PDB file of C-alpha atoms and ligand atoms in Angstrom:
ATOM      1  CA  UNK A   1      39.648  74.803  39.752  1.00  0.00           C
ATOM      2  CA  UNK A   2      42.307  75.511  41.944  1.00  0.00           C
ATOM      3  CA  UNK A   3      41.671  72.865  45.470  1.00  0.00           C
ATOM      4  CA  UNK A   4      40.652  74.853  48.151  1.00  0.00           C
ATOM      5  CA  UNK A   5      39.143  72.193  50.373  1.00  0.00           C
ATOM      6  CA  UNK A   6      42.552  71.349  51.111  1.00  0.00           C
ATOM      7  CA  UNK A   7      45.811  72.860  52.358  1.00  0.00           C
ATOM      8  CA  UNK A   8      48.648  70.197  52.921  1.00  0.00           C
ATOM      9  CA  UNK A   9      48.153  66.941  51.635  1.00  0.00           C
ATOM     10  CA  UNK A  10      50.462  64.030  52.226  1.00  0.00           C
ATOM     11  CA  UNK A  11      51.052  61.436  49.316  1.00  0.00           C
ATOM     12  CA  UNK A  12      52.643  57.548  50.536  1.00  0.00           C
ATOM     13  CA  UNK A  13      53.831  55.877  47.685  1.00  0.00           C
ATOM     14  CA  UNK A  14      55.292  52.225  47.116  1.00  0.00           C
ATOM     15  CA  UNK A  15      56.376  49.863  44.272  1.00  0.00           C
ATOM     16  CA  UNK A  16      52.657  50.124  42.309  1.00  0.00           C
ATOM     17  CA  UNK A  17      53.694  53.924  41.113  1.00  0.00           C
ATOM     18  CA  UNK A  18      56.550  52.756  39.737  1.00  0.00           C
ATOM     19  CA  UNK A  19      55.439  49.477  38.109  1.00  0.00           C
ATOM     20  CA  UNK A  20      54.735  50.633  34.854  1.00  0.00           C
ATOM     21  CA  UNK A  21      57.721  52.096  34.513  1.00  0.00           C
ATOM     22  CA  UNK A  22      58.816  48.583  34.341  1.00  0.00           C
ATOM     23  CA  UNK A  23      60.144  48.339  38.213  1.00  0.00           C
ATOM     24  CA  UNK A  24      58.966  45.272  39.884  1.00  0.00           C
ATOM     25  CA  UNK A  25      56.615  45.207  42.379  1.00  0.00           C
ATOM     26  CA  UNK A  26      57.451  43.287  45.719  1.00  0.00           C
ATOM     27  CA  UNK A  27      54.423  40.839  46.465  1.00  0.00           C
ATOM     28  CA  UNK A  28      52.492  40.543  42.920  1.00  0.00           C
ATOM     29  CA  UNK A  29      52.505  37.182  41.241  1.00  0.00           C
ATOM     30  CA  UNK A  30      56.214  37.733  39.682  1.00  0.00           C
ATOM     31  CA  UNK A  31      57.442  40.399  42.291  1.00  0.00           C
ATOM     32  CA  UNK A  32      60.973  41.024  43.867  1.00  0.00           C
ATOM     33  CA  UNK A  33      60.043  38.371  46.834  1.00  0.00           C
ATOM     34  CA  UNK A  34      58.365  35.760  44.598  1.00  0.00           C
ATOM     35  CA  UNK A  35      62.076  35.338  43.222  1.00  0.00           C
ATOM     36  CA  UNK A  36      64.543  36.425  46.479  1.00  0.00           C
ATOM     37  CA  UNK A  37      64.770  35.314  50.330  1.00  0.00           C
ATOM     38  CA  UNK A  38      63.582  38.718  51.507  1.00  0.00           C
ATOM     39  CA  UNK A  39      65.845  37.343  54.632  1.00  0.00           C
ATOM     40  CA  UNK A  40      68.735  36.912  53.087  1.00  0.00           C
ATOM     41  CA  UNK A  41      68.670  39.714  50.653  1.00  0.00           C
ATOM     42  CA  UNK A  42      66.673  42.496  52.752  1.00  0.00           C
ATOM     43  CA  UNK A  43      67.837  42.415  56.520  1.00  0.00           C
ATOM     44  CA  UNK A  44      71.046  43.085  58.211  1.00  0.00           C
ATOM     45  CA  UNK A  45      71.806  39.588  59.486  1.00  0.00           C
ATOM     46  CA  UNK A  46      71.493  38.413  55.779  1.00  0.00           C
ATOM     47  CA  UNK A  47      74.070  41.344  54.665  1.00  0.00           C
ATOM     48  CA  UNK A  48      76.650  40.102  57.781  1.00  0.00           C
ATOM     49  CA  UNK A  49      76.182  36.708  56.484  1.00  0.00           C
ATOM     50  CA  UNK A  50      76.530  36.748  52.766  1.00  0.00           C
ATOM     51  CA  UNK A  51      77.374  41.013  52.142  1.00  0.00           C
ATOM     52  CA  UNK A  52      78.889  39.657  48.137  1.00  0.00           C
ATOM     53  CA  UNK A  53      75.462  38.224  47.187  1.00  0.00           C
ATOM     54  CA  UNK A  54      73.438  41.176  49.261  1.00  0.00           C
ATOM     55  CA  UNK A  55      75.684  43.926  47.183  1.00  0.00           C
ATOM     56  CA  UNK A  56      74.818  42.011  43.757  1.00  0.00           C
ATOM     57  CA  UNK A  57      71.142  41.610  44.501  1.00  0.00           C
ATOM     58  CA  UNK A  58      71.730  45.592  44.984  1.00  0.00           C
ATOM     59  CA  UNK A  59      73.669  46.604  42.411  1.00  0.00           C
ATOM     60  CA  UNK A  60      70.774  45.113  39.580  1.00  0.00           C
ATOM     61  CA  UNK A  61      68.457  46.815  40.992  1.00  0.00           C
ATOM     62  CA  UNK A  62      70.655  50.297  40.908  1.00  0.00           C
ATOM     63  CA  UNK A  63      71.681  49.435  37.405  1.00  0.00           C
ATOM     64  CA  UNK A  64      68.263  48.327  36.438  1.00  0.00           C
ATOM     65  CA  UNK A  65      67.399  52.296  37.132  1.00  0.00           C
ATOM     66  CA  UNK A  66      68.891  53.295  34.087  1.00  0.00           C
ATOM     67  CA  UNK A  67      66.692  51.971  31.665  1.00  0.00           C
ATOM     68  CA  UNK A  68      63.179  53.007  33.093  1.00  0.00           C
ATOM     69  CA  UNK A  69      61.251  56.374  32.902  1.00  0.00           C
ATOM     70  CA  UNK A  70      59.086  58.258  35.126  1.00  0.00           C
ATOM     71  CA  UNK A  71      55.565  57.472  33.830  1.00  0.00           C
ATOM     72  CA  UNK A  72      52.465  60.228  34.600  1.00  0.00           C
ATOM     73  CA  UNK A  73      51.507  58.582  37.694  1.00  0.00           C
ATOM     74  CA  UNK A  74      55.083  60.406  39.006  1.00  0.00           C
ATOM     75  CA  UNK A  75      54.620  63.177  36.451  1.00  0.00           C
ATOM     76  CA  UNK A  76      50.850  64.005  37.799  1.00  0.00           C
ATOM     77  CA  UNK A  77      51.809  64.571  41.691  1.00  0.00           C
ATOM     78  CA  UNK A  78      54.881  66.378  40.537  1.00  0.00           C
ATOM     79  CA  UNK A  79      52.490  68.785  39.078  1.00  0.00           C
ATOM     80  CA  UNK A  80      50.600  69.236  41.715  1.00  0.00           C
ATOM     81  CA  UNK A  81      53.038  69.832  44.084  1.00  0.00           C
ATOM     82  CA  UNK A  82      54.041  72.724  41.539  1.00  0.00           C
ATOM     83  CA  UNK A  83      50.037  73.241  41.082  1.00  0.00           C
ATOM     84  CA  UNK A  84      48.038  73.198  44.357  1.00  0.00           C
ATOM     85  CA  UNK A  85      48.246  76.455  46.912  1.00  0.00           C
ATOM     86  CA  UNK A  86      49.375  74.770  49.910  1.00  0.00           C
ATOM     87  CA  UNK A  87      51.753  72.337  51.092  1.00  0.00           C
ATOM     88  CA  UNK A  88      52.401  68.776  49.327  1.00  0.00           C
ATOM     89  CA  UNK A  89      55.111  66.404  50.913  1.00  0.00           C
ATOM     90  CA  UNK A  90      55.336  63.029  48.891  1.00  0.00           C
ATOM     91  CA  UNK A  91      56.500  60.452  51.380  1.00  0.00           C
ATOM     92  CA  UNK A  92      57.740  57.551  49.383  1.00  0.00           C
ATOM     93  CA  UNK A  93      58.338  53.974  50.302  1.00  0.00           C
ATOM     94  CA  UNK A  94      60.225  53.475  46.833  1.00  0.00           C
ATOM     95  CA  UNK A  95      63.985  52.986  46.524  1.00  0.00           C
ATOM     96  CA  UNK A  96      64.202  54.181  42.921  1.00  0.00           C
ATOM     97  CA  UNK A  97      64.607  58.110  42.070  1.00  0.00           C
ATOM     98  CA  UNK A  98      61.633  58.311  39.114  1.00  0.00           C
ATOM     99  CA  UNK A  99      59.225  61.369  41.744  1.00  0.00           C
ATOM    100  CA  UNK A 100      62.498  63.499  41.593  1.00  0.00           C
ATOM    101  CA  UNK A 101      63.092  62.662  38.354  1.00  0.00           C
ATOM    102  CA  UNK A 102      59.693  63.718  37.700  1.00  0.00           C
ATOM    103  CA  UNK A 103      59.897  67.066  39.328  1.00  0.00           C
ATOM    104  CA  UNK A 104      58.736  66.501  43.276  1.00  0.00           C
ATOM    105  CA  UNK A 105      60.819  68.557  45.340  1.00  0.00           C
ATOM    106  CA  UNK A 106      59.294  68.120  48.635  1.00  0.00           C
ATOM    107  CA  UNK A 107      60.184  64.232  49.019  1.00  0.00           C
ATOM    108  CA  UNK A 108      61.224  61.510  51.316  1.00  0.00           C
ATOM    109  CA  UNK A 109      62.368  58.881  51.040  1.00  0.00           C
ATOM    110  CA  UNK A 110      61.669  56.846  53.945  1.00  0.00           C
ATOM    111  CA  UNK A 111      62.721  53.140  52.785  1.00  0.00           C
ATOM    112  CA  UNK A 112      66.266  55.192  51.675  1.00  0.00           C
ATOM    113  CA  UNK A 113      67.757  55.277  47.591  1.00  0.00           C
ATOM    114  CA  UNK A 114      69.589  53.078  45.746  1.00  0.00           C
ATOM    115  CA  UNK A 115      71.288  55.863  44.267  1.00  0.00           C
ATOM    116  CA  UNK A 116      73.359  56.430  47.869  1.00  0.00           C
ATOM    117  CA  UNK A 117      75.695  54.502  50.179  1.00  0.00           C
ATOM    118  CA  UNK A 118      76.539  54.566  53.291  1.00  0.00           C
ATOM    119  CA  UNK A 119      79.418  53.738  55.771  1.00  0.00           C
ATOM    120  CA  UNK A 120      78.663  51.847  58.466  1.00  0.00           C
ATOM    121  CA  UNK A 121      81.905  52.824  60.468  1.00  0.00           C
ATOM    122  CA  UNK A 122      81.366  56.992  60.276  1.00  0.00           C
ATOM    123  CA  UNK A 123      77.900  56.829  58.875  1.00  0.00           C
ATOM    124  CA  UNK A 124      78.887  58.931  55.922  1.00  0.00           C
ATOM    125  CA  UNK A 125      75.745  58.878  52.947  1.00  0.00           C
ATOM    126  CA  UNK A 126      77.434  59.260  49.865  1.00  0.00           C
ATOM    127  CA  UNK A 127      76.320  59.588  45.973  1.00  0.00           C
ATOM    128  CA  UNK A 128      76.138  55.956  44.541  1.00  0.00           C
ATOM    129  CA  UNK A 129      75.679  55.458  40.597  1.00  0.00           C
ATOM    130  CA  UNK A 130      78.071  52.771  40.536  1.00  0.00           C
ATOM    131  CA  UNK A 131      78.340  49.287  41.415  1.00  0.00           C
ATOM    132  CA  UNK A 132      79.165  49.083  45.445  1.00  0.00           C
ATOM    133  CA  UNK A 133      81.501  45.884  46.188  1.00  0.00           C
ATOM    134  CA  UNK A 134      83.253  45.231  49.662  1.00  0.00           C
ATOM    135  CA  UNK A 135      86.394  46.221  48.127  1.00  0.00           C
ATOM    136  CA  UNK A 136      85.547  50.065  48.097  1.00  0.00           C
ATOM    137  CA  UNK A 137      86.662  51.784  50.465  1.00  0.00           C
ATOM    138  CA  UNK A 138      84.889  54.775  52.082  1.00  0.00           C
ATOM    139  CA  UNK A 139      85.208  58.144  50.408  1.00  0.00           C
ATOM    140  CA  UNK A 140      85.080  59.611  53.816  1.00  0.00           C
ATOM    141  CA  UNK A 141      87.467  57.291  56.303  1.00  0.00           C
ATOM    142  CA  UNK A 142      88.357  55.129  54.134  1.00  0.00           C
ATOM    143  CA  UNK A 143      87.669  52.274  56.084  1.00  0.00           C
ATOM    144  CA  UNK A 144      87.283  48.822  53.820  1.00  0.00           C
ATOM    145  CA  UNK A 145      84.211  46.589  53.528  1.00  0.00           C
ATOM    146  CA  UNK A 146      82.121  49.532  55.571  1.00  0.00           C
ATOM    147  CA  UNK A 147      80.100  50.846  52.462  1.00  0.00           C
ATOM    148  CA  UNK A 148      76.210  49.728  52.441  1.00  0.00           C
ATOM    149  CA  UNK A 149      73.558  50.224  49.881  1.00  0.00           C
ATOM    150  CA  UNK A 150      71.837  53.530  51.809  1.00  0.00           C
ATOM    151  CA  UNK A 151      68.450  51.528  51.701  1.00  0.00           C
ATOM    152  CA  UNK A 152      66.415  50.285  55.017  1.00  0.00           C
ATOM    153  CA  UNK A 153      66.077  46.649  55.360  1.00  0.00           C
ATOM    154  CA  UNK A 154      63.642  44.331  57.848  1.00  0.00           C
ATOM    155  CA  UNK A 155      64.423  45.406  61.194  1.00  0.00           C
ATOM    156  CA  UNK A 156      65.738  48.616  60.659  1.00  0.00           C
ATOM    157  CA  UNK A 157      64.491  51.773  61.565  1.00  0.00           C
ATOM    158  CA  UNK A 158      62.535  54.089  58.586  1.00  0.00           C
ATOM    159  CA  UNK A 159      63.946  57.060  57.490  1.00  0.00           C
ATOM    160  CA  UNK A 160      62.929  61.131  58.610  1.00  0.00           C
ATOM    161  CA  UNK A 161      60.103  59.711  60.687  1.00  0.00           C
ATOM    162  CA  UNK A 162      59.524  62.993  62.724  1.00  0.00           C
ATOM    163  CA  UNK A 163      59.150  65.067  59.527  1.00  0.00           C
ATOM    164  CA  UNK A 164      56.672  62.393  58.878  1.00  0.00           C
ATOM    165  CA  UNK A 165      54.442  61.992  61.621  1.00  0.00           C
ATOM    166  CA  UNK A 166      54.474  66.116  62.085  1.00  0.00           C
ATOM    167  CA  UNK A 167      53.199  65.462  58.338  1.00  0.00           C
ATOM    168  CA  UNK A 168      50.424  63.373  58.596  1.00  0.00           C
ATOM    169  CA  UNK A 169      49.323  65.480  61.793  1.00  0.00           C
ATOM    170  CA  UNK A 170      49.194  68.606  60.098  1.00  0.00           C
ATOM    171  CA  UNK A 171      47.711  67.392  57.087  1.00  0.00           C
ATOM    172  CA  UNK A 172      43.753  67.194  54.975  1.00  0.00           C
ATOM    173  CA  UNK A 173      44.050  65.225  52.440  1.00  0.00           C
ATOM    174  CA  UNK A 174      46.097  61.842  52.850  1.00  0.00           C
ATOM    175  CA  UNK A 175      46.358  59.581  49.758  1.00  0.00           C
ATOM    176  CA  UNK A 176      47.513  56.467  49.631  1.00  0.00           C
ATOM    177  CA  UNK A 177      49.409  54.995  45.862  1.00  0.00           C
ATOM    178  CA  UNK A 178      50.309  51.124  44.965  1.00  0.00           C
ATOM    179  CA  UNK A 179      51.063  49.987  48.419  1.00  0.00           C
ATOM    180  CA  UNK A 180      49.969  47.125  49.563  1.00  0.00           C
ATOM    181  CA  UNK A 181      49.752  47.582  53.402  1.00  0.00           C
ATOM    182  CA  UNK A 182      52.196  44.693  54.836  1.00  0.00           C
ATOM    183  CA  UNK A 183      54.810  47.059  56.013  1.00  0.00           C
ATOM    184  CA  UNK A 184      54.730  49.063  58.906  1.00  0.00           C
ATOM    185  CA  UNK A 185      54.941  52.014  59.710  1.00  0.00           C
ATOM    186  CA  UNK A 186      53.930  53.015  56.607  1.00  0.00           C
ATOM    187  CA  UNK A 187      50.869  50.709  56.549  1.00  0.00           C
ATOM    188  CA  UNK A 188      49.785  52.213  59.748  1.00  0.00           C
ATOM    189  CA  UNK A 189      50.236  55.892  58.367  1.00  0.00           C
ATOM    190  CA  UNK A 190      46.071  56.039  57.237  1.00  0.00           C
ATOM    191  CA  UNK A 191      45.277  55.414  60.591  1.00  0.00           C
ATOM    192  CA  UNK A 192      47.455  57.935  62.418  1.00  0.00           C
ATOM    193  CA  UNK A 193      45.728  60.625  59.930  1.00  0.00           C
ATOM    194  CA  UNK A 194      42.457  59.499  61.305  1.00  0.00           C
ATOM    195  CA  UNK A 195      43.468  59.136  64.962  1.00  0.00           C
ATOM    196  CA  UNK A 196      44.897  62.912  64.403  1.00  0.00           C
ATOM    197  CA  UNK A 197      41.686  64.591  63.303  1.00  0.00           C
ATOM    198  CA  UNK A 198      39.142  65.536  59.292  1.00  0.00           C
ATOM    199  CA  UNK A 199      41.496  64.565  56.735  1.00  0.00           C
ATOM    200  CA  UNK A 200      40.467  62.760  53.888  1.00  0.00           C
ATOM    201  CA  UNK A 201      41.359  60.017  53.489  1.00  0.00           C
ATOM    202  CA  UNK A 202      41.866  58.088  49.699  1.00  0.00           C
ATOM    203  CA  UNK A 203      43.340  54.821  48.449  1.00  0.00           C
ATOM    204  CA  UNK A 204      44.679  54.650  44.605  1.00  0.00           C
ATOM    205  CA  UNK A 205      46.015  51.220  44.013  1.00  0.00           C
ATOM    206  CA  UNK A 206      45.563  48.539  41.308  1.00  0.00           C
ATOM    207  CA  UNK A 207      43.389  45.959  43.799  1.00  0.00           C
ATOM    208  CA  UNK A 208      42.250  47.100  47.245  1.00  0.00           C
ATOM    209  CA  UNK A 209      45.210  46.768  49.833  1.00  0.00           C
ATOM    210  CA  UNK A 210      45.194  44.765  53.049  1.00  0.00           C
ATOM    211  CA  UNK A 211      44.272  48.382  54.808  1.00  0.00           C
ATOM    212  CA  UNK A 212      41.361  49.240  51.759  1.00  0.00           C
ATOM    213  CA  UNK A 213      38.833  49.842  54.441  1.00  0.00           C
ATOM    214  CA  UNK A 214      41.044  52.244  56.695  1.00  0.00           C
ATOM    215  CA  UNK A 215      39.990  54.546  53.606  1.00  0.00           C
ATOM    216  CA  UNK A 216      36.924  57.152  53.508  1.00  0.00           C
ATOM    217  CA  UNK A 217      37.555  57.002  49.389  1.00  0.00           C
ATOM    218  CA  UNK A 218      38.628  53.812  47.216  1.00  0.00           C
ATOM    219  CA  UNK A 219      39.896  54.232  43.857  1.00  0.00           C
ATOM    220  CA  UNK A 220      41.321  51.169  41.948  1.00  0.00           C
ATOM    221  CA  UNK A 221      43.318  51.277  38.391  1.00  0.00           C
ATOM    222  CA  UNK A 222      46.762  51.308  36.991  1.00  0.00           C
ATOM    223  CA  UNK A 223      48.087  54.549  38.717  1.00  0.00           C
ATOM    224  CA  UNK A 224      48.862  56.209  35.125  1.00  0.00           C
ATOM    225  CA  UNK A 225      45.288  55.938  35.102  1.00  0.00           C
ATOM    226  CA  UNK A 226      44.276  57.437  38.325  1.00  0.00           C
ATOM    227  CA  UNK A 227      46.871  59.760  39.668  1.00  0.00           C
ATOM    228  CA  UNK A 228      46.436  61.986  37.024  1.00  0.00           C
ATOM    229  CA  UNK A 229      42.743  62.347  36.950  1.00  0.00           C
ATOM    230  CA  UNK A 230      42.976  62.185  40.500  1.00  0.00           C
ATOM    231  CA  UNK A 231      45.439  65.310  39.894  1.00  0.00           C
ATOM    232  CA  UNK A 232      42.737  66.750  37.345  1.00  0.00           C
ATOM    233  CA  UNK A 233      40.118  66.934  39.908  1.00  0.00           C
ATOM    234  CA  UNK A 234      42.189  68.853  42.651  1.00  0.00           C
ATOM    235  CA  UNK A 235      43.988  71.534  40.011  1.00  0.00           C
ATOM    236  CA  UNK A 236      42.384  71.178  37.052  1.00  0.00           C
ATOM    237  CA  UNK A 237      42.740  69.647  33.931  1.00  0.00           C
TER     238      UNK A 237
HETATM  239  P1  OAD B 301      54.292  45.381  47.244  1.00  0.00           P
HETATM  240  O1  OAD B 301      54.780  45.067  46.435  1.00  0.00           O
HETATM  241  O2  OAD B 301      53.839  45.046  48.547  1.00  0.00           O
HETATM  242  O3  OAD B 301      52.857  46.354  46.436  1.00  0.00           O
HETATM  243  C1  OAD B 301      52.484  46.806  45.624  1.00  0.00           C
HETATM  244  C2  OAD B 301      51.144  47.341  45.221  1.00  0.00           C
HETATM  245  O4  OAD B 301      50.596  48.459  43.987  1.00  0.00           O
HETATM  246  C3  OAD B 301      50.014  45.949  45.270  1.00  0.00           C
HETATM  247  O5  OAD B 301      48.952  46.304  46.196  1.00  0.00           O
HETATM  248  C4  OAD B 301      49.926  46.018  44.064  1.00  0.00           C
HETATM  249  O6  OAD B 301      48.145  46.017  43.835  1.00  0.00           O
HETATM  250  C5  OAD B 301      50.045  47.512  43.463  1.00  0.00           C
HETATM  251  N1  OAD B 301      49.875  47.661  41.674  1.00  0.00           N
HETATM  252  C6  OAD B 301      51.188  46.644  40.748  1.00  0.00           C
HETATM  253  N2  OAD B 301      51.010  47.677  39.625  1.00  0.00           N
HETATM  254  C7  OAD B 301      50.150  48.704  39.875  1.00  0.00           C
HETATM  255  C8  OAD B 301      49.737  49.823  39.018  1.00  0.00           C
HETATM  256  N3  OAD B 301      50.301  49.556  37.768  1.00  0.00           N
HETATM  257  N4  OAD B 301      49.346  51.136  39.485  1.00  0.00           N
HETATM  258  C9  OAD B 301      48.594  50.948  40.928  1.00  0.00           C
HETATM  259  N5  OAD B 301      49.008  49.513  41.455  1.00  0.00           N
HETATM  260  C10 OAD B 301      49.512  48.973  41.299  1.00  0.00           C
HETATM  261  O7  OAD B 301      54.869  47.220  47.690  1.00  0.00           O
HETATM  262  P2  OAD B 301      55.101  48.285  48.564  1.00  0.00           P
HETATM  263  O8  OAD B 301      53.833  48.318  49.527  1.00  0.00           O
HETATM  264  O9  OAD B 301      55.778  48.778  48.110  1.00  0.00           O
HETATM  265  O10 OAD B 301      60.336  47.510  51.485  1.00  0.00           O
HETATM  266  O11 OAD B 301      55.798  47.352  49.342  1.00  0.00           O
HETATM  267  C11 OAD B 301      56.548  47.933  50.692  1.00  0.00           C
HETATM  268  C12 OAD B 301      57.657  47.735  51.863  1.00  0.00           C
HETATM  269  O12 OAD B 301      57.935  46.402  51.271  1.00  0.00           O
HETATM  270  C13 OAD B 301      58.965  47.948  50.099  1.00  0.00           C
HETATM  271  O13 OAD B 301      59.091  49.539  50.037  1.00  0.00           O
HETATM  272  C14 OAD B 301      59.815  46.971  50.024  1.00  0.00           C
HETATM  273  C15 OAD B 301      59.212  46.073  50.294  1.00  0.00           C
HETATM  274  O14 OAD B 301      59.614  44.886  51.257  1.00  0.00           O
HETATM  275  C16 OAD B 301      62.150  47.692  52.303  1.00  0.00           C
HETATM  276  O15 OAD B 301      62.341  46.883  51.458  1.00  0.00           O
HETATM  277  C17 OAD B 301      62.752  47.308  53.636  1.00  0.00           C
END
């Protein structure tokens, strides 16, 4: 039975949706921030202090994407986009490409993408699959030592915020999947949705997030199980 209750659906995803594909989360035990100091590897100041180390960190993350695959949760969201009669927008905090590989097309990477690099000098954004170093010149302006990962670091503005806030204001259903609710502005989206009106809000996460009390409905369990089941409840099994 197709979902006729909700026209516009916005889905926020975080590291938890990619965990079962084999990509480490940030704040879980053994997560990335238990091994690296985020001030060193995920801030502009850290990059200017030690660009080689920050390149190395991101090169490792980029390379690891070659050995992972989308899991049933990514595929279920792509199916929802294909089969739902209204608009489905996925807003991901993840810098991996698993949503697009699963088939999601209406997608915002609010924290950027590991498979892109940007020139700090001319702001050119290029597809980037290989290792990035200071020796690599910008493919557009040829400046040296100017390329950086096209990812959002702490203290920087996330991408496409106007588009995201417009979608949040217009949605009837807001899902938050696999995110701990620690990082703003994403952690504030559920309140934004509630302020805007009548949308139903659902958290799907392994465990209650920081913001769990802000959601009307909560479903706890591994994303590869709970997300396909929830999508089945919307568009049919
Ligand atoms: P976190 O590592 O903070 O949170 C991951 C969440 O996923 C936790 O609440 C886990 O309980 C949950 N989780 C783990 N395994 C899961 C599974 N199999 N199924 C469902 N949920 C699972 O990651 P994010 O919330 O995405 O930003 O972190 C937000 C931002 O902080 C990231 O985009 C990154 C990071 O620092 C930047 O680097 C700018």
